[in-house]
Amino acid sequence: MRSDSPRKVDFTVTITPNQEPQVLLPGNHQLETWEKWLEVSRAVAYFFGSLLFLFGSIFFYPEYSAKWNGNAVVFASWGFVIGCIYFFAGANLDFIQSIRYNHGTQLRQVLRAFTALCNYMAASTFVLGALYFLPSWYPKSPELGCWAFINGCILFCIGAIVEILFICTTHGDPRVSGFRITNMFCWGAAATLSTLVSSVFFIIGSWFYLPEYINRADDGTHYMNTAITFYVLGSVCFVVNSCVLALVFATTTQIFSLRTPLILLLGLVLLATTTTTVHSLDQATQVEEVELDPDVGKSTVELIQARGYAVETHNVTTADGYILTLHRLPMSYAETQSGESAAANKTTILLMHGLLDSSFSWVCNFRNQSFAFVLADAGYDVWLGNNRGNTYSDRHIKYTTEDDAFWDFSWEDMGRFDLPAMLNHALEVSGRDTLALVGHSEGTTQAFVAFSENQTLAQSVSYFAALVPVAWLGHTKAKALKFVAKIYLDKIFDVLGQVEFLSQNEVLQEIIGASACTLNPQLCETALALVSGDSENWNSSRVAVYLSEMPAGTSVKNMAHYAQSIRKDTFSAYNYDCSCLRPLGLKLCSKLICKNKAKYGSFDPPAFPVANVKYPRTGFFRGENDILATSVDIDQLRTAMPLSTVVYDETISDFSHMDFTWAVNANDKVYQSVLEQLEAYAGVGY
């Protein structure tokens, strides 16, 4: 009989939640064997890639490319291709590693991923560039390979800079704990800096390998050797980078059985590649041993004394506290050697140097070639100025060069404070009512600032000789400066907290001046031509002397101000930026996001009123081959000034920007014309 009563059932349900997957591996993750070999494979890929770059570069030299019945150049080309493929493989492994591991904070994760992405794109671009170096591909587009390498290296540079930020970023919130520069003292930072240096060398090498250089009838071979030399140097740095990475990976992966032989192997290979590189450079450039010029490393005072002139050193403090140094030549050579007193009532003249230069530029050549000596022997009381931040004017009543506040200046401050202080001091000491002024490059920029704002000061100058005047720069052809402006290098330095730019470093400049430029002055001339323009007027044997004192240093802000002039084609006060919506009007614009409003009370910085420059009488001296201060920009300046102000305008044939202070024939082509103008207006008032 069936029962209709419900059946009792007992059961329980247990729900076990799914474990969330570990998306990112923690930093202390213990590597599996396959993971360890993956890390080592990454280092090996970079190592063999850079090694192939090195041998490929060496066999691009004309001397070596002809070997093996001309097939050596094919080997070199394929060396580049296979090396780039190795780099591409390493970059892929980099990218995998960066997205698998947890690097502590969201910022560190983003920085590491960005670095890996830059390296991946750079390596991809390298592969394309290398293919167009193959003999069968090169004729299709001779420039493409070079530009691919240049762009790839820029990406490598960006990745290296971001990697440095990653290394300096703490595992905590950087808004609280900030960045630690001390983190840079590690092998990872050494590898990153090697990548940065390598990329810069490859950029320079690729630039000079462009057809417009290597196909020149007269000096194409020189440019080719220069380009390949930079490729070799860059390859050596890439080898160093991969060796350091290999040591780091061998340590972190704890493959002790491989560590010792790996170190020995990489050490031997590094020694062998360095030896090969030195040999190839020696064979390719065929440099003979050259006696060092005795003037290398001499200061302005030491050079003046070595030429047999009396010299005085004066210090003057500006209204904003900078202590500037002036060098004075009160007597001619004949007066100094005879022991006579200086003649009375000499015309006083002040000479102002250019960007990254100093008073040294006016005495850097021999007696009949340097303007300071020419003027002294012509009977002038010669004063040589030094702007704030250079080798001779690096003091302040309150700050030291270690303080960021010391470097908070640009060329407009030199015009408002430096030039008036030095000019008035020279007038006071000499007892004259007026003096003559000669400015070169930046020395003219600060003068136009000073005279546009202070016509009383301007009337104390009887004549102003503007050698390659610089105000507007929107049409400059100096590719190096245009590149700096285009990539906003000033902004990058600002982010990195760098405030000082190319200040004199005795060790570095002795290496450059006493070694590199003495052995291969053409290489240094080529580098200088990127900023100044090609020149046949320098004494090649003196380039080492010039670069032992130059660059003399300035501020990043000063370089940024020139970069702004290039980007905006303006002659204005420093632009502190403004992010306001302008249609809403200035009143609704917050000073927090518009620093220009806080500084100037406007969206944009004010332009310097050069239309006010009625005084002093001014002469323009241009250079036909000057790629920095072009005639278009100088014409723009002249048009903006009153018509009667410019009383003389001459273009010097075959002269580049630096020829006005460095050229051995500057006395004949420039200085005698300036002397004629000075004599015509000396002591003449307004």
XYZ file of C-alpha atoms in Angstrom:
686
model
C 0.000 0.000 0.000
C 1.430 3.328 -1.082
C 1.819 6.015 1.519
C 0.868 9.562 0.488
C 2.933 11.204 3.212
C 5.856 13.316 1.925
C 9.283 11.785 2.009
C 11.813 13.515 4.245
C 15.100 14.271 2.520
C 18.180 15.662 4.315
C 20.942 17.320 2.262
C 23.311 20.322 2.482
C 24.864 22.531 -0.211
C 28.389 23.840 0.205
C 29.402 26.734 -2.069
C 33.146 27.187 -2.498
C 34.051 30.601 -3.987
C 36.388 30.557 -6.959
C 39.874 31.831 -6.164
C 40.670 35.033 -8.041
C 43.529 34.464 -10.440
C 46.892 36.003 -9.613
C 47.106 38.458 -12.495
C 50.501 39.882 -11.561
C 53.253 37.850 -9.976
C 54.649 39.409 -6.788
C 58.155 40.774 -6.764
C 59.363 37.951 -4.457
C 57.993 35.249 -6.770
C 60.296 32.218 -6.876
C 61.240 31.587 -10.475
C 60.661 28.225 -12.068
C 63.527 26.734 -14.043
C 61.968 27.703 -17.372
C 61.474 31.246 -16.085
C 65.133 31.486 -15.124
C 66.187 30.450 -18.591
C 63.735 32.964 -20.036
C 65.508 35.724 -18.088
C 68.917 34.542 -19.255
C 67.640 34.300 -22.842
C 66.712 37.962 -22.640
C 70.284 38.937 -21.749
C 71.759 36.607 -24.361
C 69.505 38.100 -27.066
C 70.670 41.628 -26.273
C 74.290 40.494 -25.986
C 74.489 38.782 -29.368
C 72.443 41.566 -30.953
C 74.876 44.230 -29.754
C 77.859 42.053 -30.720
C 76.522 41.796 -34.267
C 76.020 45.594 -34.275
C 79.673 45.991 -33.361
C 81.091 43.692 -36.028
C 78.585 44.981 -38.567
C 79.675 48.557 -37.877
C 83.359 47.722 -38.196
C 82.859 46.040 -41.576
C 81.021 49.109 -42.878
C 84.337 50.991 -42.862
C 85.514 51.392 -46.488
C 88.819 49.736 -45.580
C 87.091 46.569 -44.365
C 84.005 46.514 -46.612
C 86.169 45.688 -49.635
C 87.415 42.436 -48.061
C 86.264 39.003 -49.273
C 85.874 40.286 -52.831
C 83.562 43.048 -51.668
C 81.246 40.707 -49.767
C 82.228 42.116 -46.374
C 79.664 44.889 -46.743
C 76.979 42.215 -47.234
C 78.163 40.555 -44.026
C 77.988 43.921 -42.268
C 74.459 44.573 -43.513
C 73.178 41.167 -42.483
C 74.966 41.585 -39.161
C 72.796 44.637 -38.554
C 69.639 42.789 -39.632
C 70.235 39.719 -37.460
C 71.388 41.923 -34.577
C 68.139 43.877 -34.796
C 66.153 40.629 -34.813
C 67.966 39.599 -31.623
C 67.090 42.983 -30.121
C 63.476 42.489 -31.200
C 63.412 39.102 -29.445
C 64.890 40.657 -26.305
C 62.323 43.452 -26.399
C 59.515 40.890 -26.647
C 60.850 39.077 -23.588
C 61.146 42.460 -21.849
C 57.505 43.188 -22.552
C 56.399 39.776 -21.269
C 58.438 40.236 -18.093
C 57.083 43.726 -17.461
C 53.412 42.699 -17.617
C 53.838 39.496 -15.579
C 55.340 41.005 -12.460
C 53.896 43.313 -9.833
C 56.306 46.221 -9.370
C 54.791 47.599 -6.173
C 52.666 50.591 -7.133
C 50.500 51.617 -10.032
C 53.017 54.298 -11.037
C 55.913 51.829 -11.100
C 53.779 49.403 -13.089
C 52.984 52.089 -15.672
C 56.619 53.256 -15.894
C 57.922 49.725 -16.425
C 55.258 48.946 -19.033
C 55.987 52.219 -20.838
C 59.710 51.428 -20.937
C 59.024 47.965 -22.338
C 56.671 49.417 -24.952
C 59.271 52.002 -26.043
C 61.935 49.302 -26.346
C 59.544 47.078 -28.306
C 58.706 49.849 -30.772
C 62.373 50.866 -31.005
C 63.507 47.316 -31.773
C 60.751 46.970 -34.391
C 61.910 50.190 -36.036
C 65.522 48.965 -35.895
C 64.583 45.854 -37.893
C 63.047 48.040 -40.606
C 66.104 50.315 -40.629
C 68.529 47.399 -40.858
C 66.687 45.928 -43.848
C 67.185 49.188 -45.727
C 70.938 48.950 -45.114
C 71.050 45.757 -47.201
C 72.724 46.392 -50.590
C 69.584 45.213 -52.424
C 67.254 47.469 -50.393
C 69.406 50.557 -49.856
C 69.005 52.052 -53.385
C 65.195 51.987 -53.000
C 65.284 54.567 -50.226
C 68.788 55.581 -49.050
C 67.452 57.780 -46.247
C 64.893 55.377 -44.777
C 67.380 53.194 -42.915
C 69.015 56.200 -41.243
C 65.725 57.779 -40.226
C 64.441 54.454 -38.897
C 67.552 54.161 -36.725
C 67.207 57.775 -35.562
C 63.561 57.292 -34.584
C 64.299 53.940 -32.968
C 67.103 55.466 -30.919
C 64.852 58.326 -29.810
C 62.414 55.688 -28.527
C 65.296 53.905 -26.763
C 66.291 57.245 -25.166
C 62.738 57.877 -23.987
C 62.562 54.353 -22.600
C 65.894 54.818 -20.800
C 64.766 58.099 -19.227
C 61.515 56.492 -18.046
C 63.499 53.521 -16.708
C 65.628 55.955 -14.681
C 62.419 57.411 -13.243
C 61.318 53.841 -12.428
C 64.580 53.118 -10.641
C 64.303 56.334 -8.623
C 60.649 55.719 -7.740
C 60.076 54.201 -4.307
C 57.656 51.345 -3.647
C 55.505 53.738 -1.645
C 53.335 56.557 -2.887
C 55.772 58.941 -4.663
C 53.573 61.871 -3.653
C 54.554 61.079 -0.083
C 57.957 59.453 -0.315
C 59.144 61.191 -3.474
C 61.989 59.998 -5.676
C 65.283 58.636 -4.405
C 68.287 59.598 -6.470
C 70.380 57.200 -4.362
C 68.571 54.348 -6.116
C 70.677 55.215 -9.170
C 73.733 53.594 -7.599
C 72.971 50.129 -8.934
C 73.816 47.864 -11.883
C 70.374 48.414 -13.403
C 71.019 52.154 -13.622
C 74.428 51.494 -15.198
C 72.795 49.341 -17.869
C 70.130 51.980 -18.516
C 72.679 54.782 -18.870
C 74.648 52.602 -21.301
C 71.504 52.277 -23.416
C 71.011 56.049 -23.336
C 74.600 56.767 -24.408
C 74.459 54.050 -27.084
C 71.292 55.512 -28.549
C 72.770 59.014 -28.686
C 75.826 57.666 -30.525
C 73.576 55.821 -32.992
C 71.529 58.989 -33.595
C 74.683 60.961 -34.442
C 76.008 58.129 -36.598
C 72.736 57.771 -38.501
C 72.582 61.520 -39.032
C 75.983 61.644 -40.693
C 75.195 58.509 -42.730
C 72.370 60.341 -44.501
C 72.988 60.594 -48.273
C 73.315 64.378 -48.115
C 76.551 63.874 -46.149
C 78.152 60.646 -47.404
C 77.515 61.447 -51.080
C 79.416 64.730 -51.008
C 82.158 64.823 -53.601
C 84.748 66.518 -51.411
C 84.316 65.080 -47.923
C 81.775 62.255 -48.240
C 84.310 59.660 -47.078
C 85.059 61.751 -43.996
C 81.375 61.858 -43.070
C 81.026 58.121 -43.669
C 83.968 57.373 -41.371
C 82.516 59.736 -38.776
C 79.121 58.010 -38.935
C 80.584 54.527 -38.667
C 82.814 55.598 -35.767
C 79.722 56.635 -33.836
C 78.055 53.317 -34.750
C 81.069 51.464 -33.349
C 81.064 53.505 -30.140
C 77.317 52.981 -29.755
C 77.711 49.244 -30.328
C 80.388 49.019 -27.637
C 78.016 50.728 -25.189
C 75.263 48.264 -26.167
C 77.700 45.398 -25.459
C 78.450 46.899 -22.043
C 74.717 47.198 -21.405
C 74.069 43.549 -22.254
C 77.010 42.363 -20.133
C 75.722 44.264 -17.114
C 72.221 42.873 -17.692
C 73.639 39.353 -17.928
C 75.399 39.734 -14.584
C 72.216 41.073 -13.000
C 70.123 38.197 -14.380
C 72.700 35.592 -13.373
C 72.550 36.932 -9.819
C 68.775 37.360 -9.540
C 67.976 33.987 -11.126
C 70.532 32.269 -8.857
C 71.929 30.054 -11.597
C 75.150 29.561 -9.703
C 76.403 26.851 -12.021
C 76.440 29.353 -14.886
C 77.338 32.529 -13.068
C 81.121 32.180 -12.864
C 81.749 30.978 -16.428
C 79.242 33.566 -17.697
C 81.165 36.376 -16.007
C 84.461 35.086 -17.384
C 83.032 34.622 -20.879
C 81.461 38.064 -21.028
C 84.608 39.640 -19.603
C 86.764 38.012 -22.279
C 84.355 38.991 -25.051
C 84.204 42.563 -23.759
C 88.004 42.721 -23.736
C 88.175 41.283 -27.247
C 85.535 43.630 -28.667
C 87.157 46.654 -27.057
C 90.540 45.674 -28.509
C 88.982 45.137 -31.940
C 87.191 48.467 -31.738
C 90.320 50.412 -30.846
C 92.186 48.715 -33.695
C 89.434 49.452 -36.222
C 89.169 53.077 -35.164
C 92.905 53.469 -35.497
C 92.909 51.900 -38.960
C 89.879 53.817 -40.202
C 90.827 57.284 -39.063
C 94.604 56.840 -39.536
C 95.314 59.273 -36.731
C 98.879 60.283 -36.168
C 100.215 61.234 -32.793
C 99.819 64.991 -32.364
C 101.540 67.259 -29.900
C 99.088 68.898 -27.500
C 98.585 72.646 -28.012
C 100.076 74.459 -24.978
C 96.991 76.723 -24.828
C 94.625 73.839 -24.054
C 93.106 74.404 -20.618
C 94.369 77.960 -20.157
C 91.945 80.462 -18.643
C 91.206 83.908 -20.060
C 93.721 85.567 -17.738
C 96.406 82.976 -18.503
C 95.950 83.396 -22.254
C 96.127 87.201 -22.043
C 99.309 86.993 -19.996
C 100.776 84.394 -22.367
C 100.263 86.837 -25.247
C 102.197 89.536 -23.381
C 99.387 91.877 -22.268
C 98.584 93.347 -18.870
C 95.266 92.142 -17.473
C 93.006 93.149 -14.582
C 90.171 91.185 -12.992
C 87.126 93.103 -11.741
C 84.040 91.905 -9.895
C 80.660 93.609 -9.969
C 77.420 92.652 -8.202
C 74.131 92.900 -10.081
C 70.936 94.336 -8.605
C 69.646 90.789 -8.053
C 72.804 89.534 -6.336
C 74.939 87.793 -8.972
C 78.685 88.421 -8.745
C 80.084 88.851 -12.249
C 83.706 88.854 -13.397
C 85.124 91.260 -15.975
C 88.577 91.029 -17.520
C 90.254 94.260 -18.570
C 93.113 94.941 -20.969
C 94.085 98.537 -20.093
C 97.246 98.628 -22.226
C 98.442 97.624 -25.654
C 101.132 95.026 -26.227
C 103.738 97.755 -26.854
C 102.775 99.623 -23.663
C 102.923 96.441 -21.604
C 106.279 95.308 -22.968
C 107.885 98.750 -22.610
C 106.656 99.210 -19.054
C 105.007 102.518 -19.933
C 101.749 103.709 -18.433
C 98.591 103.386 -20.463
C 97.815 106.350 -22.693
C 95.225 108.764 -21.345
C 91.683 109.233 -22.657
C 91.363 105.864 -24.317
C 87.958 104.964 -25.714
C 86.340 102.338 -23.506
C 84.815 99.283 -25.149
C 82.888 96.355 -23.645
C 82.786 92.973 -25.398
C 79.959 90.523 -24.567
C 80.226 86.831 -25.449
C 77.696 84.406 -26.924
C 75.686 81.479 -25.575
C 77.644 78.893 -23.542
C 80.723 81.054 -24.011
C 82.804 83.438 -21.907
C 85.384 86.218 -22.135
C 87.708 83.494 -23.425
C 86.145 83.761 -26.905
C 87.704 87.203 -27.475
C 91.280 86.014 -26.730
C 91.199 82.388 -27.929
C 93.417 82.920 -30.997
C 96.727 84.687 -31.570
C 97.466 88.416 -31.250
C 96.478 89.451 -34.764
C 93.414 87.159 -34.796
C 91.672 87.790 -31.439
C 89.457 90.875 -31.242
C 90.467 91.829 -27.691
C 94.138 92.046 -28.700
C 93.338 93.872 -31.953
C 91.350 96.489 -30.012
C 93.995 96.866 -27.293
C 96.700 97.459 -29.909
C 94.411 99.975 -31.650
C 94.400 102.078 -28.475
C 91.171 100.983 -26.764
C 90.533 100.321 -23.075
C 89.133 96.810 -23.502
C 86.649 95.189 -21.083
C 85.511 91.573 -21.461
C 82.223 90.681 -19.757
C 80.986 87.358 -18.377
C 77.282 86.626 -17.976
C 75.794 84.893 -14.948
C 76.185 81.137 -14.806
C 79.323 80.789 -16.897
C 82.768 79.659 -15.737
C 83.800 83.093 -14.454
C 80.475 84.345 -13.069
C 79.262 81.477 -10.904
C 78.793 83.306 -7.584
C 75.872 84.963 -5.806
C 75.588 86.890 -2.548
C 72.969 84.434 -1.267
C 73.054 81.223 -3.317
C 75.641 78.721 -4.497
C 75.603 76.776 -7.744
C 74.165 73.855 -5.747
C 70.954 75.851 -5.197
C 68.218 75.670 -7.822
C 67.477 79.341 -7.190
C 70.912 80.264 -8.564
C 69.959 78.864 -11.974
C 66.570 80.589 -12.161
C 67.520 82.988 -14.953
C 67.481 83.438 -18.718
C 68.839 85.915 -21.243
C 66.245 88.534 -20.318
C 67.818 88.706 -16.828
C 71.209 89.150 -18.456
C 69.759 92.127 -20.321
C 68.032 93.672 -17.322
C 70.777 93.132 -14.757
C 74.101 91.824 -16.112
C 74.695 94.221 -18.995
C 73.786 97.401 -17.033
C 75.989 96.331 -14.102
C 79.044 95.623 -16.255
C 78.532 98.619 -18.523
C 78.184 101.070 -15.631
C 81.199 99.563 -13.838
C 83.399 99.997 -16.914
C 82.246 103.617 -17.282
C 82.851 104.343 -13.603
C 86.366 102.864 -13.510
C 87.444 104.428 -16.813
C 85.886 107.791 -15.978
C 84.188 108.036 -19.363
C 80.662 109.225 -20.176
C 80.159 106.787 -23.038
C 81.624 103.550 -24.275
C 81.345 101.294 -27.315
C 79.736 97.860 -27.138
C 80.363 94.705 -29.163
C 78.071 91.724 -28.717
C 78.238 88.273 -30.243
C 75.089 86.121 -30.484
C 73.635 86.024 -26.932
C 75.587 89.207 -26.225
C 73.323 90.927 -28.752
C 70.156 89.310 -27.374
C 70.706 90.766 -23.914
C 71.570 94.152 -25.437
C 68.264 94.339 -27.319
C 66.455 93.493 -24.069
C 68.359 96.175 -22.151
C 67.988 98.906 -24.761
C 64.302 98.205 -25.447
C 63.545 98.795 -21.758
C 66.183 101.360 -20.800
C 66.949 104.091 -23.337
C 68.906 106.060 -20.724
C 71.370 103.176 -20.556
C 71.354 103.014 -24.360
C 72.496 106.638 -24.663
C 75.679 105.804 -22.750
C 76.699 103.567 -25.684
C 78.190 105.526 -28.589
C 78.117 102.569 -30.987
C 76.875 98.976 -30.776
C 78.390 96.365 -33.100
C 75.984 93.413 -33.241
C 77.902 90.388 -34.513
C 75.326 87.859 -35.807
C 72.440 89.481 -33.888
C 69.969 87.083 -32.253
C 66.413 88.043 -31.280
C 63.816 86.159 -33.351
C 64.753 82.528 -34.078
C 61.717 81.140 -35.856
C 63.665 80.565 -39.081
C 66.882 79.164 -37.633
C 68.410 76.319 -39.631
C 70.542 74.968 -36.781
C 69.224 71.405 -36.771
C 70.627 70.593 -33.341
C 68.821 73.547 -31.725
C 65.628 72.895 -33.687
C 65.711 69.281 -32.511
C 66.150 70.351 -28.873
C 63.211 72.736 -29.230
C 61.032 70.252 -31.100
C 61.283 67.456 -28.524
C 60.857 69.940 -25.662
C 64.158 68.887 -24.091
C 63.800 71.845 -21.719
C 60.572 70.312 -20.390
C 62.254 66.928 -19.935
C 65.058 68.557 -17.934
C 62.453 70.381 -15.869
C 60.716 67.102 -14.992
C 64.060 65.568 -14.039
C 64.916 68.582 -11.862
C 67.943 69.533 -13.963
C 68.630 73.281 -13.744
C 72.246 73.586 -14.895
C 73.194 73.193 -18.560
C 76.644 72.189 -19.846
C 78.679 73.866 -17.152
C 82.402 73.491 -17.489
C 83.692 70.123 -16.321
C 87.478 70.093 -16.125
C 87.851 66.324 -16.463
C 85.386 65.979 -19.345
C 86.704 68.998 -21.235
C 90.287 67.877 -20.821
C 89.308 64.532 -22.324
C 87.503 66.266 -25.201
C 90.025 69.016 -25.744
C 93.282 67.278 -24.968
C 92.411 63.926 -26.499
C 89.483 63.648 -28.899
C 89.778 67.037 -30.614
C 93.558 66.964 -30.716
C 93.606 63.550 -32.391
C 90.624 64.139 -34.665
C 89.780 67.856 -34.954
C 87.597 67.213 -38.024
C 85.225 65.143 -35.891
C 84.831 68.011 -33.414
C 84.419 70.546 -36.226
C 81.649 68.420 -37.694
C 79.808 68.331 -34.375
C 80.144 72.116 -33.967
C 78.859 72.672 -37.498
C 75.469 71.270 -36.443
C 74.924 74.450 -34.415
C 77.119 77.034 -36.107
C 77.247 76.060 -39.761
C 80.064 74.742 -41.946
C 83.277 76.725 -41.791
C 86.588 76.706 -43.612
C 87.912 79.597 -41.522
C 88.916 77.862 -38.293
C 92.402 76.739 -37.436
C 91.750 73.014 -36.983
C 94.660 72.669 -34.614
C 92.979 75.216 -32.275
C 89.629 73.411 -31.944
C 90.983 71.542 -28.935
C 91.819 74.910 -27.335
C 88.317 76.277 -27.954
C 86.586 73.227 -26.504
C 88.812 73.140 -23.440
C 86.982 76.311 -22.290
C 83.660 75.887 -24.061
C 80.873 75.166 -23.232
C 81.223 77.494 -20.273
C 77.751 76.776 -18.886
C 74.366 78.392 -18.471
C 70.951 77.509 -17.056
C 68.339 75.137 -18.436
C 65.899 78.049 -18.205
C 68.114 80.088 -20.520
C 68.133 77.277 -23.085
C 64.370 76.894 -22.626
C 63.882 80.590 -23.379
C 65.739 80.220 -26.677
C 63.715 77.054 -27.398
C 60.526 79.065 -26.869
C 61.780 81.645 -29.372
C 62.328 78.884 -31.931
C 58.949 77.232 -31.357
C 56.850 80.408 -31.211
C 58.946 82.736 -33.415
C 58.738 85.511 -30.810
C 61.087 87.863 -28.993
C 59.307 87.937 -25.663
C 59.766 87.518 -21.945
C 59.952 83.983 -20.551
C 56.752 81.977 -21.033
C 55.689 80.325 -17.759
C 52.649 78.771 -19.542
C 48.913 79.267 -19.220
C 46.284 76.507 -19.405
C 43.161 78.677 -19.150
C 40.314 78.683 -21.658
C 40.963 82.061 -23.251
C 37.420 82.683 -24.558
C 36.292 82.884 -20.912
C 38.513 85.911 -20.387
C 41.455 86.700 -18.133
C 39.335 87.473 -15.059
C 38.027 83.898 -14.841
C 41.512 82.513 -15.374
C 43.087 81.148 -12.193
C 46.704 82.033 -11.484
C 47.176 78.445 -10.330
C 46.947 77.211 -13.920
C 48.168 80.382 -15.596
C 51.586 81.339 -14.297
C 51.810 84.054 -16.931
C 48.866 85.823 -15.307
C 50.608 85.699 -11.934
C 53.849 86.992 -13.468
C 52.674 89.404 -16.166
C 48.929 89.845 -15.700
C 48.237 88.392 -19.153
C 47.777 85.092 -20.968
C 51.071 85.464 -22.827
C 54.404 87.017 -21.895
C 54.938 90.551 -23.211
C 57.082 91.096 -26.292
C 60.189 93.213 -25.895
C 59.482 96.654 -27.433
C 62.404 96.820 -29.849
C 60.560 99.630 -31.629
C 61.745 101.776 -28.693
C 65.416 101.181 -29.530
C 66.249 104.612 -30.953
C 69.676 104.413 -29.337
C 72.456 103.404 -29.614
C 73.723 103.580 -33.193
C 73.863 99.965 -34.277
C 75.770 98.005 -36.885
C 74.681 94.534 -38.038
C 77.336 92.014 -39.072
C 75.836 88.844 -40.528
C 77.385 85.548 -41.627
C 76.573 84.203 -45.074
C 76.892 80.594 -43.842
C 75.314 81.191 -40.432
C 72.578 78.595 -39.877
C 71.716 79.821 -36.379
C 71.074 83.545 -36.924
C 69.560 83.539 -40.397
C 69.070 86.633 -42.546
C 65.287 86.147 -42.401
C 65.300 86.446 -38.609
C 67.781 89.339 -38.645
C 65.617 91.155 -41.196
C 62.645 90.679 -38.881
C 64.635 92.345 -36.103
C 65.772 95.213 -38.307
C 62.218 95.830 -39.526
C 60.967 96.007 -35.936
C 63.601 98.613 -34.972
C 63.437 102.313 -35.924
C 64.878 102.823 -39.403
C 67.521 105.317 -38.259
C 68.954 103.065 -35.522
C 70.813 100.648 -37.797
C 73.577 102.701 -39.400
C 75.531 99.800 -40.901
C 74.613 96.342 -42.214
C 77.133 93.954 -43.753
C 77.037 90.269 -44.662
C 80.405 88.541 -44.331
C 80.943 86.026 -47.122
C 81.670 82.404 -46.185
C 81.294 83.129 -42.454
C 79.359 80.936 -40.020
C 78.115 81.762 -36.525
C 81.313 80.996 -34.591
C 83.632 82.453 -37.237
C 83.127 85.913 -35.739
C 85.251 84.912 -32.731
C 87.141 81.812 -33.904
C 88.069 82.447 -37.549
C 91.744 83.032 -38.272
C 90.765 85.659 -40.873
C 88.163 87.442 -38.710
C 90.453 90.467 -38.336
C 90.580 91.047 -42.086
C 86.948 90.231 -42.839
C 85.159 91.639 -39.757
C 87.225 93.448 -37.141
C 88.662 96.113 -39.433
C 85.137 97.074 -40.529
C 84.059 97.257 -36.887
C 87.081 99.455 -36.097
C 86.098 101.876 -38.850
C 82.616 102.172 -37.362
C 83.988 102.585 -33.837
C 86.341 105.370 -34.903
C 83.529 107.196 -36.679
C 81.312 107.310 -33.595
C 83.738 107.068 -30.634
C 82.763 109.573 -27.972
C 79.980 111.058 -30.102
C 76.908 111.815 -28.010
C 73.219 112.020 -28.895
